[in-house]
Amino acid sequence: MGNSTFTNARTVLLGAQASQVALPICDHYSGVAVRMQKSLQLQQELAQEFGGVCVFDVTLDCEDGAPVGGEEEHAHLVAELAQAAAPGMRVAARFHAVDHPSFLSDVQIVIGKAAGRLCHVMIPKVDTLDDVNRAVQALDAAGAGDVPVHALIESPLAVRNAFEIAAHPRIQSLSFGLMDFVSAHGGAIGEDGMSAQGQFSHPMVVRAKLEMAAACHAQGKTPSHCVVTEFTDAQRIEQAAHRAASELAYSRMWSIHPSQIRPILKAFSPDRAAIDTALAIVEAAQAAQWAPISFKGVLHDRASYRYYWQILERAQRTGQSLPPVAQQWLAGSVQ
């Protein structure tokens, strides 16, 4: 650990992907005025609790949050709340779909007032690469700069095009839209496909989730899992989040109620044994200057070092306690 030639491990192990943002595990959606305000307050409270780490994004919702006929007024409210968010907190906005009459006004109002405050924008109902290009063109025209774009995959066509959509340079993350995806099948997928359990057993839903996650990983983007509508059942939410992470390779998940945030964080967090193993292997790897090592009779090299480094990154993003030296590693400050 005293090697003066130490290079940031993230760069050594992840290469080009090291420059990509490691997003918070949870993306919390809110669209009603009082709930948006409470969500932003809760974000600050949890950041303080977890040592200054912003453990979830708050996405202010122009699509489902706006009353019919009040879309412009709601967009102004979203922009004002984003502007007023506390420093260091991550705030995003979901606009209407690109073919909705309110899309351009959403963009012009929110970007015009709060472009510099947004960590990303979410575009729903993206079916094709052309939809992404239309969204980016509108964002650029409104002065969005290089704000990242997240897209919702909500139809069979979108799943078909997920690899192409994920490859767009402005796309940072794809989210799976469960309820719209089921509805898009005209009743061919039953109601149970939208439930906390059925969404992990119906073959068409599971296939779509896997395709989207694979598209994201192929392009170095973040796959974000869909909602669990049974928001009063914390155990069910935690189980769904655990399955999304452990079975379907998702690294982020939506929350639609404050009670879902902690179960999601818990499910996506590595356990203490995994963290301790990762600490020991990364320390031994660093001492060997990233050459292969034997650890408890098992060979490890840069492929497994990469895995254990990402365990530490996920521990940090979920507010887990790490020793000071690991915090220095993650900050790239070890000399």
Short mmCIF file of C-alpha atoms in Angstrom, two decimals:
data_model
loop_
_atom_site.label_atom_id
_atom_site.label_comp_id
_atom_site.label_asym_id
_atom_site.label_seq_id
_atom_site.Cartn_x
_atom_site.Cartn_y
_atom_site.Cartn_z
CA MET A 1 0.00 0.00 0.00
CA GLY A 2 3.02 2.27 0.12
CA ASN A 3 3.87 1.81 -3.54
CA SER A 4 4.48 5.31 -4.95
CA THR A 5 3.75 4.04 -8.46
CA PHE A 6 0.27 2.85 -7.51
CA THR A 7 -2.24 3.55 -10.26
CA ASN A 8 -5.94 3.95 -9.59
CA ALA A 9 -7.22 0.38 -9.42
CA ARG A 10 -10.45 1.27 -11.16
CA THR A 11 -8.50 2.37 -14.23
CA VAL A 12 -6.20 -0.67 -14.10
CA LEU A 13 -9.04 -3.15 -13.73
CA LEU A 14 -11.94 -1.60 -15.65
CA GLY A 15 -10.09 0.11 -18.50
CA ALA A 16 -12.37 2.29 -20.64
CA GLN A 17 -15.36 1.56 -18.41
CA ALA A 18 -13.61 3.24 -15.50
CA SER A 19 -14.71 6.64 -16.82
CA GLN A 20 -18.38 5.70 -16.58
CA VAL A 21 -20.45 6.94 -13.67
CA ALA A 22 -21.31 4.32 -11.04
CA LEU A 23 -24.96 5.20 -10.49
CA PRO A 24 -26.75 4.96 -7.14
CA ILE A 25 -28.46 1.61 -6.62
CA CYS A 26 -31.96 3.07 -6.26
CA ASP A 27 -33.86 5.46 -8.53
CA HIS A 28 -36.85 6.89 -6.65
CA TYR A 29 -39.77 8.31 -8.67
CA SER A 30 -42.18 10.93 -7.42
CA GLY A 31 -44.61 13.19 -9.23
CA VAL A 32 -47.03 14.78 -6.75
CA ALA A 33 -45.84 18.10 -5.33
CA VAL A 34 -45.81 17.18 -1.65
CA ARG A 35 -44.23 13.79 -2.36
CA MET A 36 -41.53 15.30 -4.54
CA GLN A 37 -40.62 17.68 -1.73
CA LYS A 38 -40.60 14.85 0.84
CA SER A 39 -38.46 12.70 -1.45
CA LEU A 40 -35.84 15.41 -1.75
CA GLN A 41 -35.82 15.85 2.02
CA LEU A 42 -35.48 12.09 2.57
CA GLN A 43 -32.60 12.03 0.11
CA GLN A 44 -30.69 14.53 2.26
CA GLU A 45 -31.50 12.64 5.46
CA LEU A 46 -30.27 9.31 4.13
CA ALA A 47 -27.14 10.91 2.68
CA GLN A 48 -26.31 12.20 6.16
CA GLU A 49 -27.06 8.80 7.68
CA PHE A 50 -24.79 7.02 5.18
CA GLY A 51 -21.80 9.28 5.64
CA GLY A 52 -22.48 11.78 2.87
CA VAL A 53 -23.14 9.17 0.15
CA CYS A 54 -26.16 9.96 -2.02
CA VAL A 55 -27.63 6.44 -1.97
CA PHE A 56 -30.58 7.09 -4.29
CA ASP A 57 -31.56 9.38 -7.13
CA VAL A 58 -34.78 11.36 -7.00
CA THR A 59 -36.49 11.50 -10.38
CA LEU A 60 -39.18 14.19 -10.56
CA ASP A 61 -41.93 12.94 -12.84
CA CYS A 62 -43.47 15.04 -15.59
CA GLU A 63 -45.12 12.05 -17.28
CA ASP A 64 -47.25 10.33 -14.66
CA GLY A 65 -47.08 13.20 -12.18
CA ALA A 66 -48.70 15.89 -14.32
CA PRO A 67 -52.50 16.25 -14.29
CA VAL A 68 -54.09 16.26 -17.75
CA GLY A 69 -54.22 19.86 -18.91
CA GLY A 70 -51.68 20.97 -16.31
CA GLU A 71 -48.52 19.65 -17.96
CA GLU A 72 -46.77 23.01 -18.37
CA GLU A 73 -47.48 24.11 -14.82
CA HIS A 74 -46.18 20.79 -13.54
CA ALA A 75 -43.01 21.09 -15.62
CA HIS A 76 -42.35 24.50 -14.05
CA LEU A 77 -42.77 22.91 -10.59
CA VAL A 78 -40.33 20.13 -11.46
CA ALA A 79 -37.78 22.68 -12.66
CA GLU A 80 -38.12 24.76 -9.51
CA LEU A 81 -37.75 21.76 -7.22
CA ALA A 82 -34.69 20.55 -9.13
CA GLN A 83 -33.12 24.00 -8.84
CA ALA A 84 -33.77 24.07 -5.10
CA ALA A 85 -32.28 20.63 -4.38
CA ALA A 86 -29.44 20.54 -1.87
CA PRO A 87 -25.86 20.58 -3.20
CA GLY A 88 -24.43 17.14 -3.83
CA MET A 89 -27.84 15.52 -4.22
CA ARG A 90 -28.74 13.77 -7.48
CA VAL A 91 -31.98 14.97 -9.07
CA ALA A 92 -33.38 13.90 -12.43
CA ALA A 93 -36.55 14.52 -14.44
CA ARG A 94 -38.76 12.20 -16.44
CA PHE A 95 -40.33 13.85 -19.46
CA HIS A 96 -43.25 12.74 -21.61
CA ALA A 97 -42.51 10.44 -24.55
CA VAL A 98 -41.03 12.05 -27.67
CA ASP A 99 -44.32 11.75 -29.58
CA HIS A 100 -46.43 13.27 -26.79
CA PRO A 101 -47.68 16.86 -27.31
CA SER A 102 -46.05 17.94 -24.01
CA PHE A 103 -42.59 16.53 -24.70
CA LEU A 104 -41.05 19.66 -26.20
CA SER A 105 -42.52 21.96 -23.55
CA ASP A 106 -41.24 19.62 -20.81
CA VAL A 107 -37.76 19.85 -22.29
CA GLN A 108 -37.82 23.58 -22.87
CA ILE A 109 -39.15 24.41 -19.41
CA VAL A 110 -37.13 21.98 -17.28
CA ILE A 111 -33.89 22.20 -19.25
CA GLY A 112 -34.28 25.95 -19.63
CA LYS A 113 -34.49 26.44 -15.88
CA ALA A 114 -32.54 23.54 -14.37
CA ALA A 115 -30.22 21.95 -16.94
CA GLY A 116 -27.17 22.42 -14.76
CA ARG A 117 -28.85 20.75 -11.79
CA LEU A 118 -29.99 17.51 -13.43
CA CYS A 119 -27.95 14.32 -13.08
CA HIS A 120 -29.88 12.85 -16.02
CA VAL A 121 -33.19 12.92 -17.85
CA MET A 122 -35.47 9.94 -18.36
CA ILE A 123 -37.25 9.45 -21.69
CA PRO A 124 -40.16 6.98 -21.52
CA LYS A 125 -41.56 4.71 -24.24
CA VAL A 126 -38.38 4.61 -26.31
CA ASP A 127 -38.91 2.05 -29.07
CA THR A 128 -36.11 2.79 -31.54
CA LEU A 129 -32.79 4.54 -31.92
CA ASP A 130 -34.65 7.27 -33.80
CA ASP A 131 -36.58 8.03 -30.59
CA VAL A 132 -33.30 8.55 -28.77
CA ASN A 133 -31.98 10.79 -31.53
CA ARG A 134 -35.15 12.90 -31.45
CA ALA A 135 -34.86 13.28 -27.68
CA VAL A 136 -31.18 14.23 -27.84
CA GLN A 137 -31.84 16.74 -30.60
CA ALA A 138 -34.52 18.43 -28.48
CA LEU A 139 -32.31 18.41 -25.41
CA ASP A 140 -29.39 19.93 -27.31
CA ALA A 141 -31.62 22.61 -28.81
CA ALA A 142 -32.81 23.55 -25.31
CA GLY A 143 -29.23 23.86 -24.01
CA ALA A 144 -28.96 20.63 -22.04
CA GLY A 145 -25.23 20.32 -22.63
CA ASP A 146 -24.00 16.79 -22.04
CA VAL A 147 -26.70 15.73 -19.55
CA PRO A 148 -26.96 11.91 -19.69
CA VAL A 149 -30.09 10.27 -21.06
CA HIS A 150 -31.87 7.30 -19.51
CA ALA A 151 -34.50 5.43 -21.52
CA LEU A 152 -37.47 3.26 -20.62
CA ILE A 153 -37.82 -0.03 -22.51
CA GLU A 154 -41.56 -0.69 -22.43
CA SER A 155 -42.57 -2.65 -25.54
CA PRO A 156 -41.64 -5.75 -27.54
CA LEU A 157 -40.18 -3.49 -30.23
CA ALA A 158 -38.04 -1.69 -27.67
CA VAL A 159 -36.71 -5.02 -26.37
CA ARG A 160 -35.89 -5.98 -29.97
CA ASN A 161 -33.90 -2.73 -30.35
CA ALA A 162 -32.38 -2.62 -26.87
CA PHE A 163 -28.80 -3.33 -28.00
CA GLU A 164 -28.92 -0.52 -30.55
CA ILE A 165 -30.51 1.90 -28.07
CA ALA A 166 -27.95 1.07 -25.36
CA ALA A 167 -25.12 1.78 -27.80
CA HIS A 168 -26.07 5.45 -28.20
CA PRO A 169 -23.29 7.56 -26.60
CA ARG A 170 -25.70 9.71 -24.59
CA ILE A 171 -27.51 6.73 -23.09
CA GLN A 172 -26.29 6.03 -19.57
CA SER A 173 -28.92 3.57 -18.39
CA LEU A 174 -31.95 1.60 -19.59
CA SER A 175 -34.92 0.85 -17.35
CA PHE A 176 -37.46 -1.91 -17.88
CA GLY A 177 -41.08 -0.70 -17.85
CA LEU A 178 -42.96 -3.75 -16.62
CA MET A 179 -46.58 -2.59 -16.66
CA ASP A 180 -46.45 -1.00 -20.10
CA PHE A 181 -44.57 -4.03 -21.44
CA VAL A 182 -47.31 -6.38 -20.23
CA SER A 183 -50.05 -4.09 -21.53
CA ALA A 184 -48.35 -3.87 -24.92
CA HIS A 185 -49.18 -7.55 -25.49
CA GLY A 186 -52.92 -6.94 -25.77
CA GLY A 187 -53.88 -9.33 -23.01
CA ALA A 188 -51.60 -12.15 -24.17
CA ILE A 189 -49.64 -11.83 -20.92
CA GLY A 190 -51.91 -12.21 -17.91
CA GLU A 191 -52.29 -9.79 -15.03
CA ASP A 192 -49.99 -11.90 -12.89
CA GLY A 193 -47.12 -10.88 -15.15
CA MET A 194 -47.19 -7.49 -13.41
CA SER A 195 -47.03 -8.91 -9.88
CA ALA A 196 -43.98 -9.13 -7.65
CA GLN A 197 -43.83 -12.90 -8.15
CA GLY A 198 -45.22 -13.28 -11.68
CA GLN A 199 -42.72 -10.88 -13.23
CA PHE A 200 -39.98 -13.37 -12.29
CA SER A 201 -41.79 -16.44 -13.64
CA HIS A 202 -43.59 -15.46 -16.85
CA PRO A 203 -41.26 -16.49 -19.70
CA MET A 204 -41.99 -13.46 -21.90
CA VAL A 205 -41.33 -10.99 -19.07
CA VAL A 206 -38.19 -12.75 -17.89
CA ARG A 207 -36.88 -12.97 -21.47
CA ALA A 208 -37.42 -9.23 -21.97
CA LYS A 209 -35.67 -8.38 -18.71
CA LEU A 210 -32.70 -10.55 -19.62
CA GLU A 211 -32.44 -9.07 -23.12
CA MET A 212 -32.41 -5.53 -21.73
CA ALA A 213 -29.85 -6.34 -19.04
CA ALA A 214 -27.64 -8.06 -21.62
CA ALA A 215 -27.87 -5.03 -23.92
CA CYS A 216 -26.74 -2.73 -21.12
CA HIS A 217 -23.82 -4.90 -20.07
CA ALA A 218 -22.71 -5.29 -23.69
CA GLN A 219 -22.42 -1.50 -23.99
CA GLY A 220 -21.17 -0.73 -20.48
CA LYS A 221 -24.46 0.89 -19.44
CA THR A 222 -26.52 0.43 -16.28
CA PRO A 223 -29.60 -1.85 -16.33
CA SER A 224 -32.32 -0.60 -13.98
CA HIS A 225 -35.03 -2.99 -12.80
CA CYS A 226 -38.74 -2.19 -12.83
CA VAL A 227 -41.14 -1.33 -10.05
CA VAL A 228 -42.81 -3.57 -7.52
CA THR A 229 -46.34 -2.22 -7.16
CA GLU A 230 -47.02 -4.02 -3.88
CA PHE A 231 -45.21 -1.22 -2.08
CA THR A 232 -46.54 -1.93 1.43
CA ASP A 233 -44.84 -5.35 1.59
CA ALA A 234 -41.19 -4.69 2.45
CA GLN A 235 -40.25 -8.37 2.42
CA ARG A 236 -41.67 -8.86 -1.06
CA ILE A 237 -39.84 -5.78 -2.32
CA GLU A 238 -36.54 -6.98 -0.86
CA GLN A 239 -37.03 -10.45 -2.37
CA ALA A 240 -37.76 -8.96 -5.80
CA ALA A 241 -34.73 -6.69 -5.57
CA HIS A 242 -32.51 -9.60 -4.55
CA ARG A 243 -33.72 -11.66 -7.52
CA ALA A 244 -33.21 -8.75 -9.90
CA ALA A 245 -29.61 -8.43 -8.74
CA SER A 246 -28.64 -12.08 -8.26
CA GLU A 247 -30.59 -13.78 -11.07
CA LEU A 248 -31.09 -11.16 -13.78
CA ALA A 249 -27.87 -9.10 -13.50
CA TYR A 250 -29.51 -5.76 -12.71
CA SER A 251 -27.44 -3.19 -10.84
CA ARG A 252 -30.12 -0.59 -10.12
CA MET A 253 -33.85 -0.59 -9.32
CA TRP A 254 -36.82 1.75 -9.25
CA SER A 255 -38.64 2.80 -6.11
CA ILE A 256 -42.14 4.30 -6.22
CA HIS A 257 -42.64 4.74 -2.48
CA PRO A 258 -40.21 5.83 0.26
CA SER A 259 -40.78 2.53 2.08
CA GLN A 260 -39.12 0.70 -0.84
CA ILE A 261 -35.78 2.49 -0.72
CA ARG A 262 -34.18 0.73 2.25
CA PRO A 263 -35.23 -2.79 1.16
CA ILE A 264 -33.77 -2.13 -2.29
CA LEU A 265 -30.50 -0.87 -0.82
CA LYS A 266 -30.32 -3.89 1.49
CA ALA A 267 -30.97 -6.38 -1.30
CA PHE A 268 -28.35 -4.90 -3.62
CA SER A 269 -25.72 -4.52 -0.88
CA PRO A 270 -22.94 -7.11 -0.65
CA ASP A 271 -22.88 -8.89 2.69
CA ARG A 272 -20.07 -8.42 5.20
CA ALA A 273 -18.37 -11.69 4.29
CA ALA A 274 -18.22 -10.69 0.62
CA ILE A 275 -16.84 -7.27 1.55
CA ASP A 276 -14.16 -8.76 3.80
CA THR A 277 -13.08 -11.19 1.07
CA ALA A 278 -12.95 -8.38 -1.48
CA LEU A 279 -10.84 -6.25 0.84
CA ALA A 280 -8.34 -9.05 1.41
CA ILE A 281 -8.02 -9.98 -2.27
CA VAL A 282 -7.70 -6.41 -3.52
CA GLU A 283 -5.04 -5.68 -0.88
CA ALA A 284 -3.07 -8.79 -1.87
CA ALA A 285 -3.47 -7.99 -5.56
CA GLN A 286 -2.23 -4.46 -5.06
CA ALA A 287 0.82 -5.75 -3.16
CA ALA A 288 1.54 -8.00 -6.14
CA GLN A 289 1.13 -5.02 -8.50
CA TRP A 290 -1.95 -6.75 -10.00
CA ALA A 291 -0.02 -9.90 -11.00
CA PRO A 292 -1.76 -13.26 -10.32
CA ILE A 293 -1.89 -14.45 -6.70
CA SER A 294 -2.96 -17.49 -4.74
CA PHE A 295 -5.55 -16.67 -2.08
CA LYS A 296 -6.62 -19.53 0.22
CA GLY A 297 -5.48 -22.00 -2.42
CA VAL A 298 -7.41 -20.35 -5.27
CA LEU A 299 -5.81 -18.57 -8.23
CA HIS A 300 -6.85 -14.96 -8.78
CA ASP A 301 -5.85 -12.55 -11.54
CA ARG A 302 -7.21 -9.34 -13.03
CA ALA A 303 -10.48 -10.95 -14.07
CA SER A 304 -11.38 -11.83 -10.48
CA TYR A 305 -9.75 -8.65 -9.12
CA ARG A 306 -12.22 -6.73 -11.26
CA TYR A 307 -15.11 -8.60 -9.68
CA TYR A 308 -13.93 -7.96 -6.12
CA TRP A 309 -13.21 -4.31 -6.85
CA GLN A 310 -16.79 -3.92 -8.02
CA ILE A 311 -17.98 -5.52 -4.78
CA LEU A 312 -16.22 -2.70 -2.92
CA GLU A 313 -17.73 -0.08 -5.22
CA ARG A 314 -21.20 -1.49 -4.64
CA ALA A 315 -20.60 -1.52 -0.90
CA GLN A 316 -19.70 2.16 -1.06
CA ARG A 317 -22.76 3.05 -3.18
CA THR A 318 -25.06 1.33 -0.71
CA GLY A 319 -23.59 3.12 2.29
CA GLN A 320 -21.74 0.14 3.78
CA SER A 321 -18.99 0.74 6.33
CA LEU A 322 -15.52 0.40 4.82
CA PRO A 323 -12.11 0.83 6.47
CA PRO A 324 -10.25 4.08 5.72
CA VAL A 325 -7.75 2.40 3.40
CA ALA A 326 -10.59 1.04 1.24
CA GLN A 327 -12.15 4.49 1.12
CA GLN A 328 -8.79 5.77 -0.11
CA TRP A 329 -8.63 3.03 -2.75
CA LEU A 330 -12.06 3.96 -4.02
CA ALA A 331 -11.12 7.63 -4.11
CA GLY A 332 -7.97 6.75 -6.07
CA SER A 333 -5.81 8.46 -3.48
CA VAL A 334 -3.56 5.63 -2.29
CA GLN A 335 0.12 6.43 -2.91
#
